[in-house]
Amino acid sequence: MPLLSDTMKEGVIAEWHVKVGDKIKSDDVIAEVETDKATMEVIPYVDGTVLYIGTKKGEAAKVNGIIAIVGKPGEDYKPLLEKESEDKQAESGEKANTKKENKNRGADDKGESSRPGVDEAALAEAKKNVTVIRMPLLSDTMKEGKIVAWDKKVGDKVSSDDVLAEVETDKATMEVIGYAEGTLLYIGVEKGNSAKINDIIAIVGKEGTDFRVILDAEKNKSSDKQKEEGRSQEEDKASEPALEAPSETTSADGRVKASPLAKRLAQEKNIPLNQIMGTGDGGRIIKRDVDNFVPKPG
């Protein structure tokens, strides 16, 4: 499910134009998605066969969730679904831990503390009058997009269906539509430069709105995130012991890195985690390691 607007959290499948088994081209419209702002077309940007459709017509999917898989006929796509399931479980655990940490630090009920240096009232007012245009996720493997051209300039009046810019990704060059009406107040990425997914590339809204407070808040949020990631890495290094090669003499209560799904499956199958060789990042035990586990003889 692509990120099609700044405020989009999920999209509802309004229509599927393909079914499992269909051959498709990279520029085919495979579905129509209804967001909080408009109904838009979804293009795969890859050639192949539709192997899987995961979200039925009328159902919603969160941004970045798998709604379909395209590939070669007979290709095994199930590992992709298993990885998504593991990622969701891990994300759920991380959110719970973050909420607990924020509560311990005295944050408010939303898990957010007030940002120093940002006028919250001015920020709220600005958000009411503008739409922030971010670099959308236009393909599954996309990490960033390069601005090939701007079709509008600061000060131009724009309609909700106007093409604002053309973006080059790792797979194709695509149009970015703002789905907002007003004046183009700000362009954050010049032609020829690149921006990461979800970075602000433009702001559209009511003429005269003080949008700078939004940019200031974004900078603070980015700085806070970097600090939080630094603290998390330091805590991980201090608290996680080095992984040992699996052996029958390893302590059964020794801590090992494993995904939540892998831990649950190992518990259900009564397999000690220290007996399993992890093949995930950094030796992390994942679902396939539990599924493929073979007890040592003797």
Short mmCIF file of N, CA, C and O in Angstrom, two decimals, residues 133-252:
data_model
loop_
_atom_site.label_atom_id
_atom_site.label_comp_id
_atom_site.label_asym_id
_atom_site.label_seq_id
_atom_site.Cartn_x
_atom_site.Cartn_y
_atom_site.Cartn_z
N ILE A 133 3.46 17.93 1.58
CA ILE A 133 3.69 16.92 0.54
C ILE A 133 5.02 16.23 0.84
O ILE A 133 6.07 16.88 0.87
N ARG A 134 4.97 14.94 1.05
CA ARG A 134 6.17 14.18 1.36
C ARG A 134 6.55 13.27 0.20
O ARG A 134 5.71 12.97 -0.66
N MET A 135 7.81 12.83 0.19
CA MET A 135 8.24 11.90 -0.85
C MET A 135 7.48 10.58 -0.65
O MET A 135 7.64 9.91 0.36
N PRO A 136 6.63 10.23 -1.61
CA PRO A 136 5.81 9.01 -1.44
C PRO A 136 6.61 7.74 -1.70
O PRO A 136 7.63 7.75 -2.39
N LEU A 137 6.12 6.65 -1.13
CA LEU A 137 6.69 5.33 -1.39
C LEU A 137 6.05 4.82 -2.67
O LEU A 137 4.88 4.46 -2.70
N LEU A 138 6.82 4.78 -3.76
CA LEU A 138 6.27 4.47 -5.07
C LEU A 138 6.63 3.08 -5.57
O LEU A 138 6.16 2.66 -6.63
N SER A 139 7.46 2.37 -4.83
CA SER A 139 7.74 0.97 -5.15
C SER A 139 8.25 0.28 -3.90
O SER A 139 8.71 0.93 -2.96
N ASP A 140 8.15 -1.05 -3.89
CA ASP A 140 8.50 -1.81 -2.69
C ASP A 140 9.96 -1.66 -2.30
O ASP A 140 10.31 -1.70 -1.13
N THR A 141 10.83 -1.46 -3.30
CA THR A 141 12.27 -1.39 -3.02
C THR A 141 12.80 0.04 -2.94
O THR A 141 13.98 0.26 -2.73
N MET A 142 11.92 1.00 -3.08
CA MET A 142 12.33 2.41 -3.12
C MET A 142 12.82 2.89 -1.75
O MET A 142 12.17 2.67 -0.73
N LYS A 143 13.98 3.52 -1.73
CA LYS A 143 14.54 4.11 -0.51
C LYS A 143 14.48 5.64 -0.56
O LYS A 143 14.33 6.30 0.45
N GLU A 144 14.62 6.17 -1.77
CA GLU A 144 14.56 7.61 -1.97
C GLU A 144 14.14 7.90 -3.39
O GLU A 144 14.11 7.00 -4.24
N GLY A 145 13.78 9.14 -3.65
CA GLY A 145 13.38 9.53 -4.99
C GLY A 145 14.12 10.80 -5.42
O GLY A 145 14.40 11.67 -4.60
N LYS A 146 14.43 10.87 -6.69
CA LYS A 146 15.14 12.03 -7.24
C LYS A 146 14.15 12.92 -7.99
O LYS A 146 13.39 12.44 -8.84
N ILE A 147 14.15 14.22 -7.68
CA ILE A 147 13.27 15.15 -8.38
C ILE A 147 13.82 15.40 -9.78
O ILE A 147 14.88 16.01 -9.95
N VAL A 148 13.10 14.92 -10.77
CA VAL A 148 13.50 15.10 -12.16
C VAL A 148 13.05 16.47 -12.65
O VAL A 148 13.76 17.14 -13.41
N ALA A 149 11.86 16.88 -12.24
CA ALA A 149 11.33 18.19 -12.68
C ALA A 149 10.22 18.63 -11.74
O ALA A 149 9.50 17.80 -11.17
N TRP A 150 10.11 19.94 -11.57
CA TRP A 150 8.97 20.53 -10.87
C TRP A 150 8.04 21.10 -11.92
O TRP A 150 8.47 21.89 -12.77
N ASP A 151 6.76 20.72 -11.90
CA ASP A 151 5.79 21.24 -12.85
C ASP A 151 5.14 22.52 -12.35
O ASP A 151 4.39 23.17 -13.08
N LYS A 152 5.40 22.86 -11.11
CA LYS A 152 4.89 24.09 -10.50
C LYS A 152 6.04 24.80 -9.80
O LYS A 152 7.04 24.19 -9.44
N LYS A 153 5.84 26.10 -9.57
CA LYS A 153 6.85 26.87 -8.83
C LYS A 153 6.18 27.55 -7.64
O LYS A 153 4.94 27.68 -7.60
N VAL A 154 6.98 27.98 -6.67
CA VAL A 154 6.44 28.64 -5.48
C VAL A 154 5.60 29.85 -5.90
O VAL A 154 6.03 30.67 -6.73
N GLY A 155 4.40 29.93 -5.34
CA GLY A 155 3.48 31.02 -5.68
C GLY A 155 2.38 30.61 -6.64
O GLY A 155 1.36 31.29 -6.76
N ASP A 156 2.57 29.47 -7.33
CA ASP A 156 1.55 28.98 -8.26
C ASP A 156 0.32 28.47 -7.52
O ASP A 156 0.44 27.87 -6.44
N LYS A 157 -0.84 28.67 -8.11
CA LYS A 157 -2.08 28.08 -7.59
C LYS A 157 -2.17 26.65 -8.10
O LYS A 157 -1.87 26.38 -9.28
N VAL A 158 -2.55 25.73 -7.24
CA VAL A 158 -2.63 24.33 -7.65
C VAL A 158 -3.98 23.75 -7.27
O VAL A 158 -4.60 24.16 -6.29
N SER A 159 -4.41 22.79 -8.07
CA SER A 159 -5.63 22.04 -7.80
C SER A 159 -5.27 20.66 -7.27
O SER A 159 -4.12 20.22 -7.40
N SER A 160 -6.25 19.96 -6.73
CA SER A 160 -5.98 18.68 -6.07
C SER A 160 -5.46 17.62 -7.02
O SER A 160 -4.77 16.68 -6.60
N ASP A 161 -5.77 17.74 -8.33
CA ASP A 161 -5.32 16.72 -9.28
C ASP A 161 -4.14 17.18 -10.13
O ASP A 161 -3.76 16.52 -11.09
N ASP A 162 -3.53 18.31 -9.76
CA ASP A 162 -2.36 18.79 -10.51
C ASP A 162 -1.13 17.94 -10.20
O ASP A 162 -0.91 17.53 -9.06
N VAL A 163 -0.32 17.73 -11.22
CA VAL A 163 0.98 17.07 -11.03
C VAL A 163 1.96 18.12 -10.55
O VAL A 163 2.17 19.15 -11.22
N LEU A 164 2.54 17.91 -9.39
CA LEU A 164 3.48 18.89 -8.83
C LEU A 164 4.90 18.64 -9.32
O LEU A 164 5.65 19.58 -9.58
N ALA A 165 5.27 17.37 -9.38
CA ALA A 165 6.66 17.05 -9.72
C ALA A 165 6.76 15.68 -10.37
O ALA A 165 5.82 14.87 -10.31
N GLU A 166 7.90 15.43 -11.00
CA GLU A 166 8.22 14.11 -11.55
C GLU A 166 9.39 13.55 -10.75
O GLU A 166 10.40 14.24 -10.55
N VAL A 167 9.22 12.33 -10.27
CA VAL A 167 10.21 11.71 -9.40
C VAL A 167 10.76 10.43 -10.02
O VAL A 167 10.01 9.59 -10.51
N GLU A 168 12.09 10.32 -10.01
CA GLU A 168 12.75 9.13 -10.52
C GLU A 168 13.10 8.23 -9.34
O GLU A 168 13.76 8.64 -8.39
N THR A 169 12.64 6.97 -9.40
CA THR A 169 12.93 5.99 -8.36
C THR A 169 13.89 4.95 -8.91
O THR A 169 14.44 5.11 -10.00
N ASP A 170 14.06 3.86 -8.17
CA ASP A 170 14.92 2.78 -8.65
C ASP A 170 14.28 1.99 -9.78
O ASP A 170 14.94 1.15 -10.39
N LYS A 171 12.99 2.26 -10.06
CA LYS A 171 12.31 1.46 -11.07
C LYS A 171 11.73 2.26 -12.23
O LYS A 171 11.61 1.75 -13.33
N ALA A 172 11.35 3.50 -11.98
CA ALA A 172 10.68 4.26 -13.04
C ALA A 172 10.63 5.74 -12.66
O ALA A 172 11.01 6.13 -11.56
N THR A 173 10.17 6.55 -13.62
CA THR A 173 9.92 7.96 -13.34
C THR A 173 8.41 8.15 -13.23
O THR A 173 7.66 7.75 -14.13
N MET A 174 7.97 8.72 -12.11
CA MET A 174 6.54 8.83 -11.83
C MET A 174 6.14 10.25 -11.46
O MET A 174 6.98 11.05 -11.07
N GLU A 175 4.86 10.51 -11.58
CA GLU A 175 4.32 11.82 -11.24
C GLU A 175 3.89 11.86 -9.78
O GLU A 175 3.38 10.88 -9.25
N VAL A 176 4.10 12.99 -9.14
CA VAL A 176 3.65 13.20 -7.76
C VAL A 176 2.51 14.21 -7.78
O VAL A 176 2.67 15.33 -8.25
N ILE A 177 1.35 13.78 -7.28
CA ILE A 177 0.17 14.64 -7.21
C ILE A 177 -0.04 15.02 -5.75
O ILE A 177 0.04 14.18 -4.86
N GLY A 178 -0.32 16.29 -5.50
CA GLY A 178 -0.41 16.75 -4.12
C GLY A 178 -1.73 16.45 -3.43
O GLY A 178 -1.81 16.38 -2.21
N TYR A 179 -2.81 16.26 -4.24
CA TYR A 179 -4.14 16.03 -3.69
C TYR A 179 -4.52 17.13 -2.69
O TYR A 179 -5.11 16.87 -1.64
N ALA A 180 -4.12 18.35 -3.02
CA ALA A 180 -4.42 19.50 -2.16
C ALA A 180 -4.63 20.73 -3.04
O ALA A 180 -4.00 20.88 -4.09
N GLU A 181 -5.52 21.62 -2.60
CA GLU A 181 -5.77 22.86 -3.33
C GLU A 181 -5.22 24.04 -2.55
O GLU A 181 -5.24 24.04 -1.32
N GLY A 182 -4.71 25.02 -3.27
CA GLY A 182 -4.16 26.20 -2.62
C GLY A 182 -3.00 26.77 -3.40
O GLY A 182 -2.93 26.64 -4.62
N THR A 183 -2.07 27.36 -2.68
CA THR A 183 -0.87 27.95 -3.28
C THR A 183 0.34 27.11 -2.92
O THR A 183 0.45 26.63 -1.78
N LEU A 184 1.24 26.91 -3.88
CA LEU A 184 2.48 26.20 -3.57
C LEU A 184 3.36 27.16 -2.78
O LEU A 184 3.91 28.12 -3.31
N LEU A 185 3.48 26.89 -1.47
CA LEU A 185 4.18 27.79 -0.57
C LEU A 185 5.66 27.50 -0.45
O LEU A 185 6.46 28.40 -0.17
N TYR A 186 6.01 26.23 -0.67
CA TYR A 186 7.40 25.83 -0.36
C TYR A 186 7.80 24.64 -1.20
O TYR A 186 7.02 23.71 -1.41
N ILE A 187 9.03 24.68 -1.68
CA ILE A 187 9.66 23.53 -2.34
C ILE A 187 10.92 23.19 -1.57
O ILE A 187 11.80 24.03 -1.40
N GLY A 188 10.97 21.98 -1.06
CA GLY A 188 12.07 21.59 -0.17
C GLY A 188 13.20 20.84 -0.83
O GLY A 188 14.28 20.68 -0.23
N VAL A 189 12.99 20.37 -2.05
CA VAL A 189 14.03 19.60 -2.75
C VAL A 189 14.14 20.14 -4.17
O VAL A 189 13.17 20.09 -4.94
N GLU A 190 15.28 20.66 -4.50
CA GLU A 190 15.48 21.23 -5.83
C GLU A 190 15.58 20.14 -6.89
O GLU A 190 15.94 18.99 -6.61
N LYS A 191 15.31 20.52 -8.13
CA LYS A 191 15.44 19.62 -9.27
C LYS A 191 16.85 19.03 -9.31
O LYS A 191 17.84 19.75 -9.15
N GLY A 192 16.94 17.71 -9.48
CA GLY A 192 18.23 17.03 -9.55
C GLY A 192 18.67 16.46 -8.21
O GLY A 192 19.58 15.64 -8.17
N ASN A 193 18.02 16.88 -7.13
CA ASN A 193 18.36 16.37 -5.79
C ASN A 193 17.40 15.25 -5.38
O ASN A 193 16.30 15.13 -5.93
N SER A 194 17.81 14.49 -4.39
CA SER A 194 17.01 13.36 -3.92
C SER A 194 16.51 13.59 -2.51
O SER A 194 17.06 14.39 -1.75
N ALA A 195 15.44 12.88 -2.17
CA ALA A 195 14.87 12.93 -0.82
C ALA A 195 14.48 11.52 -0.41
O ALA A 195 14.07 10.71 -1.24
N LYS A 196 14.64 11.24 0.87
CA LYS A 196 14.25 9.93 1.39
C LYS A 196 12.73 9.82 1.49
O LYS A 196 12.02 10.83 1.51
N ILE A 197 12.24 8.59 1.56
CA ILE A 197 10.82 8.35 1.74
C ILE A 197 10.31 9.14 2.93
O ILE A 197 10.91 9.14 3.99
N ASN A 198 9.19 9.83 2.77
CA ASN A 198 8.51 10.57 3.82
C ASN A 198 9.14 11.93 4.16
O ASN A 198 8.64 12.65 5.02
N ASP A 199 10.24 12.30 3.49
CA ASP A 199 10.80 13.63 3.69
C ASP A 199 9.87 14.67 3.06
O ASP A 199 9.23 14.41 2.03
N ILE A 200 9.81 15.85 3.64
CA ILE A 200 8.99 16.93 3.08
C ILE A 200 9.62 17.44 1.79
O ILE A 200 10.78 17.83 1.78
N ILE A 201 8.85 17.43 0.71
CA ILE A 201 9.36 17.96 -0.56
C ILE A 201 8.62 19.24 -0.96
O ILE A 201 9.14 20.03 -1.75
N ALA A 202 7.43 19.45 -0.41
CA ALA A 202 6.69 20.67 -0.75
C ALA A 202 5.58 20.91 0.28
O ALA A 202 5.21 20.01 1.03
N ILE A 203 5.08 22.13 0.29
CA ILE A 203 3.94 22.49 1.15
C ILE A 203 2.96 23.31 0.33
O ILE A 203 3.35 24.28 -0.34
N VAL A 204 1.70 22.91 0.37
CA VAL A 204 0.63 23.61 -0.35
C VAL A 204 -0.40 24.08 0.67
O VAL A 204 -0.74 23.35 1.60
N GLY A 205 -0.91 25.29 0.51
CA GLY A 205 -1.93 25.75 1.45
C GLY A 205 -2.37 27.17 1.23
O GLY A 205 -2.19 27.75 0.15
N LYS A 206 -2.91 27.74 2.30
CA LYS A 206 -3.42 29.10 2.26
C LYS A 206 -2.28 30.10 2.18
O LYS A 206 -1.32 30.04 2.96
N GLU A 207 -2.39 31.00 1.23
CA GLU A 207 -1.33 32.00 1.02
C GLU A 207 -1.13 32.83 2.29
O GLU A 207 -2.10 33.25 2.94
N GLY A 208 0.12 33.06 2.67
CA GLY A 208 0.44 33.83 3.85
C GLY A 208 0.60 33.02 5.12
O GLY A 208 0.99 33.55 6.16
N THR A 209 0.31 31.71 5.05
CA THR A 209 0.46 30.85 6.23
C THR A 209 1.94 30.73 6.62
O THR A 209 2.81 30.57 5.76
N ASP A 210 2.21 30.80 7.91
CA ASP A 210 3.58 30.65 8.40
C ASP A 210 3.90 29.15 8.48
O ASP A 210 3.68 28.51 9.50
N PHE A 211 4.41 28.61 7.36
CA PHE A 211 4.71 27.17 7.29
C PHE A 211 6.06 26.83 7.91
O PHE A 211 6.38 25.66 8.11
N ARG A 212 6.88 27.84 8.21
CA ARG A 212 8.23 27.58 8.73
C ARG A 212 8.18 26.83 10.05
O ARG A 212 9.09 26.05 10.36
N VAL A 213 7.12 27.04 10.84
CA VAL A 213 7.01 26.35 12.12
C VAL A 213 6.89 24.85 11.91
O VAL A 213 7.35 24.05 12.74
N ILE A 214 6.31 24.44 10.78
CA ILE A 214 6.20 23.01 10.45
C ILE A 214 7.58 22.44 10.14
O ILE A 214 7.94 21.33 10.57
N LEU A 215 8.39 23.20 9.42
CA LEU A 215 9.75 22.75 9.10
C LEU A 215 10.61 22.68 10.36
O LEU A 215 11.40 21.75 10.53
N ASP A 216 10.42 23.65 11.26
CA ASP A 216 11.17 23.63 12.52
C ASP A 216 10.81 22.39 13.35
O ASP A 216 11.68 21.75 13.93
N ALA A 217 9.51 22.08 13.41
CA ALA A 217 9.06 20.91 14.16
C ALA A 217 9.61 19.63 13.55
O ALA A 217 9.97 18.68 14.25
N GLU A 218 9.69 19.61 12.22
CA GLU A 218 10.22 18.43 11.52
C GLU A 218 11.69 18.23 11.86
O GLU A 218 12.14 17.09 12.08
N LYS A 219 12.45 19.33 11.91
CA LYS A 219 13.87 19.24 12.25
C LYS A 219 14.05 18.73 13.68
O LYS A 219 14.92 17.91 13.96
N ASN A 220 13.22 19.24 14.60
CA ASN A 220 13.30 18.80 15.99
C ASN A 220 12.97 17.32 16.12
O ASN A 220 13.61 16.58 16.86
N LYS A 221 11.94 16.90 15.37
CA LYS A 221 11.53 15.50 15.42
C LYS A 221 12.63 14.59 14.90
O LYS A 221 12.91 13.53 15.45
N SER A 222 13.29 15.02 13.81
CA SER A 222 14.40 14.25 13.25
C SER A 222 15.56 14.17 14.23
O SER A 222 16.17 13.12 14.40
N SER A 223 15.84 15.29 14.90
CA SER A 223 16.93 15.31 15.89
C SER A 223 16.62 14.39 17.07
O SER A 223 17.47 13.64 17.54
N ASP A 224 15.36 14.43 17.54
CA ASP A 224 14.95 13.57 18.65
C ASP A 224 15.05 12.10 18.27
O ASP A 224 15.46 11.26 19.08
N LYS A 225 14.68 11.79 17.02
CA LYS A 225 14.73 10.41 16.56
C LYS A 225 16.17 9.89 16.53
O LYS A 225 16.45 8.76 16.93
N GLN A 226 17.09 10.73 16.06
CA GLN A 226 18.50 10.34 16.01
C GLN A 226 19.05 10.10 17.41
O GLN A 226 19.79 9.14 17.65
N LYS A 227 18.66 10.97 18.36
CA LYS A 227 19.12 10.79 19.74
C LYS A 227 18.55 9.50 20.33
O LYS A 227 19.24 8.76 21.02
N GLU A 228 17.27 9.23 20.04
CA GLU A 228 16.62 8.03 20.57
C GLU A 228 17.26 6.78 20.01
O GLU A 228 17.49 5.80 20.71
N GLU A 229 17.58 6.81 18.70
CA GLU A 229 18.23 5.65 18.07
C GLU A 229 19.61 5.43 18.66
O GLU A 229 20.04 4.30 18.86
N GLY A 230 20.32 6.55 18.97
CA GLY A 230 21.64 6.43 19.59
C GLY A 230 21.56 5.81 20.96
O GLY A 230 22.35 4.94 21.32
N ARG A 231 20.55 6.23 21.76
CA ARG A 231 20.37 5.65 23.09
C ARG A 231 20.02 4.18 23.00
O ARG A 231 20.50 3.35 23.77
N SER A 232 19.15 3.85 22.03
CA SER A 232 18.71 2.46 21.87
C SER A 232 19.88 1.56 21.52
O SER A 232 20.01 0.44 22.03
N GLN A 233 20.77 2.05 20.63
CA GLN A 233 21.93 1.25 20.23
C GLN A 233 22.86 1.03 21.41
O GLN A 233 23.41 -0.06 21.60
N GLU A 234 23.04 2.07 22.24
CA GLU A 234 23.91 1.94 23.42
C GLU A 234 23.32 0.94 24.41
O GLU A 234 24.04 0.13 24.99
N GLU A 235 21.98 0.98 24.60
CA GLU A 235 21.33 0.04 25.51
C GLU A 235 21.45 -1.39 25.01
O GLU A 235 21.66 -2.32 25.78
N ASP A 236 21.29 -1.55 23.68
CA ASP A 236 21.40 -2.90 23.11
C ASP A 236 22.78 -3.48 23.33
O ASP A 236 22.94 -4.66 23.66
N LYS A 237 23.80 -2.64 23.11
CA LYS A 237 25.18 -3.12 23.28
C LYS A 237 25.45 -3.50 24.73
O LYS A 237 26.17 -4.45 25.03
N ALA A 238 24.86 -2.72 25.66
CA ALA A 238 25.12 -2.97 27.08
C ALA A 238 24.35 -4.16 27.61
O ALA A 238 24.81 -4.87 28.50
N SER A 239 23.15 -4.41 27.04
CA SER A 239 22.28 -5.43 27.62
C SER A 239 22.30 -6.76 26.91
O SER A 239 21.97 -7.79 27.50
N GLU A 240 22.69 -6.78 25.63
CA GLU A 240 22.63 -8.04 24.89
C GLU A 240 23.98 -8.75 24.88
O GLU A 240 24.97 -8.20 24.41
N PRO A 241 24.03 -9.99 25.37
CA PRO A 241 25.26 -10.76 25.34
C PRO A 241 25.57 -11.22 23.93
O PRO A 241 24.68 -11.27 23.08
N ALA A 242 26.82 -11.51 23.68
CA ALA A 242 27.20 -12.01 22.36
C ALA A 242 26.54 -13.35 22.12
O ALA A 242 26.44 -14.18 23.02
N LEU A 243 26.07 -13.58 20.89
CA LEU A 243 25.45 -14.85 20.57
C LEU A 243 26.49 -15.96 20.49
O LEU A 243 27.59 -15.76 19.96
N GLU A 244 26.15 -17.10 21.00
CA GLU A 244 27.05 -18.25 20.94
C GLU A 244 26.54 -19.24 19.93
O GLU A 244 25.34 -19.30 19.64
N ALA A 245 27.44 -20.01 19.36
CA ALA A 245 27.03 -21.06 18.46
C ALA A 245 26.17 -22.04 19.23
O ALA A 245 26.42 -22.31 20.40
N PRO A 246 25.11 -22.59 18.63
CA PRO A 246 24.23 -23.47 19.36
C PRO A 246 24.97 -24.73 19.82
O PRO A 246 25.71 -25.33 19.07
N SER A 247 24.76 -25.09 21.02
CA SER A 247 25.35 -26.32 21.56
C SER A 247 24.48 -26.82 22.68
O SER A 247 23.71 -26.07 23.28
N GLU A 248 24.57 -28.08 22.97
CA GLU A 248 23.73 -28.69 23.98
C GLU A 248 24.09 -28.22 25.38
O GLU A 248 23.29 -28.36 26.30
N THR A 249 25.26 -27.65 25.57
CA THR A 249 25.68 -27.21 26.89
C THR A 249 25.35 -25.75 27.17
O THR A 249 25.59 -25.26 28.26
N THR A 250 24.81 -25.04 26.15
CA THR A 250 24.45 -23.64 26.36
C THR A 250 23.32 -23.55 27.36
O THR A 250 22.38 -24.32 27.32
N SER A 251 23.40 -22.57 28.27
CA SER A 251 22.38 -22.40 29.30
C SER A 251 21.02 -22.17 28.66
O SER A 251 20.88 -21.33 27.77
N ALA A 252 20.03 -22.91 29.13
CA ALA A 252 18.69 -22.81 28.55
C ALA A 252 18.05 -21.46 28.80
O ALA A 252 17.15 -21.05 28.08
#
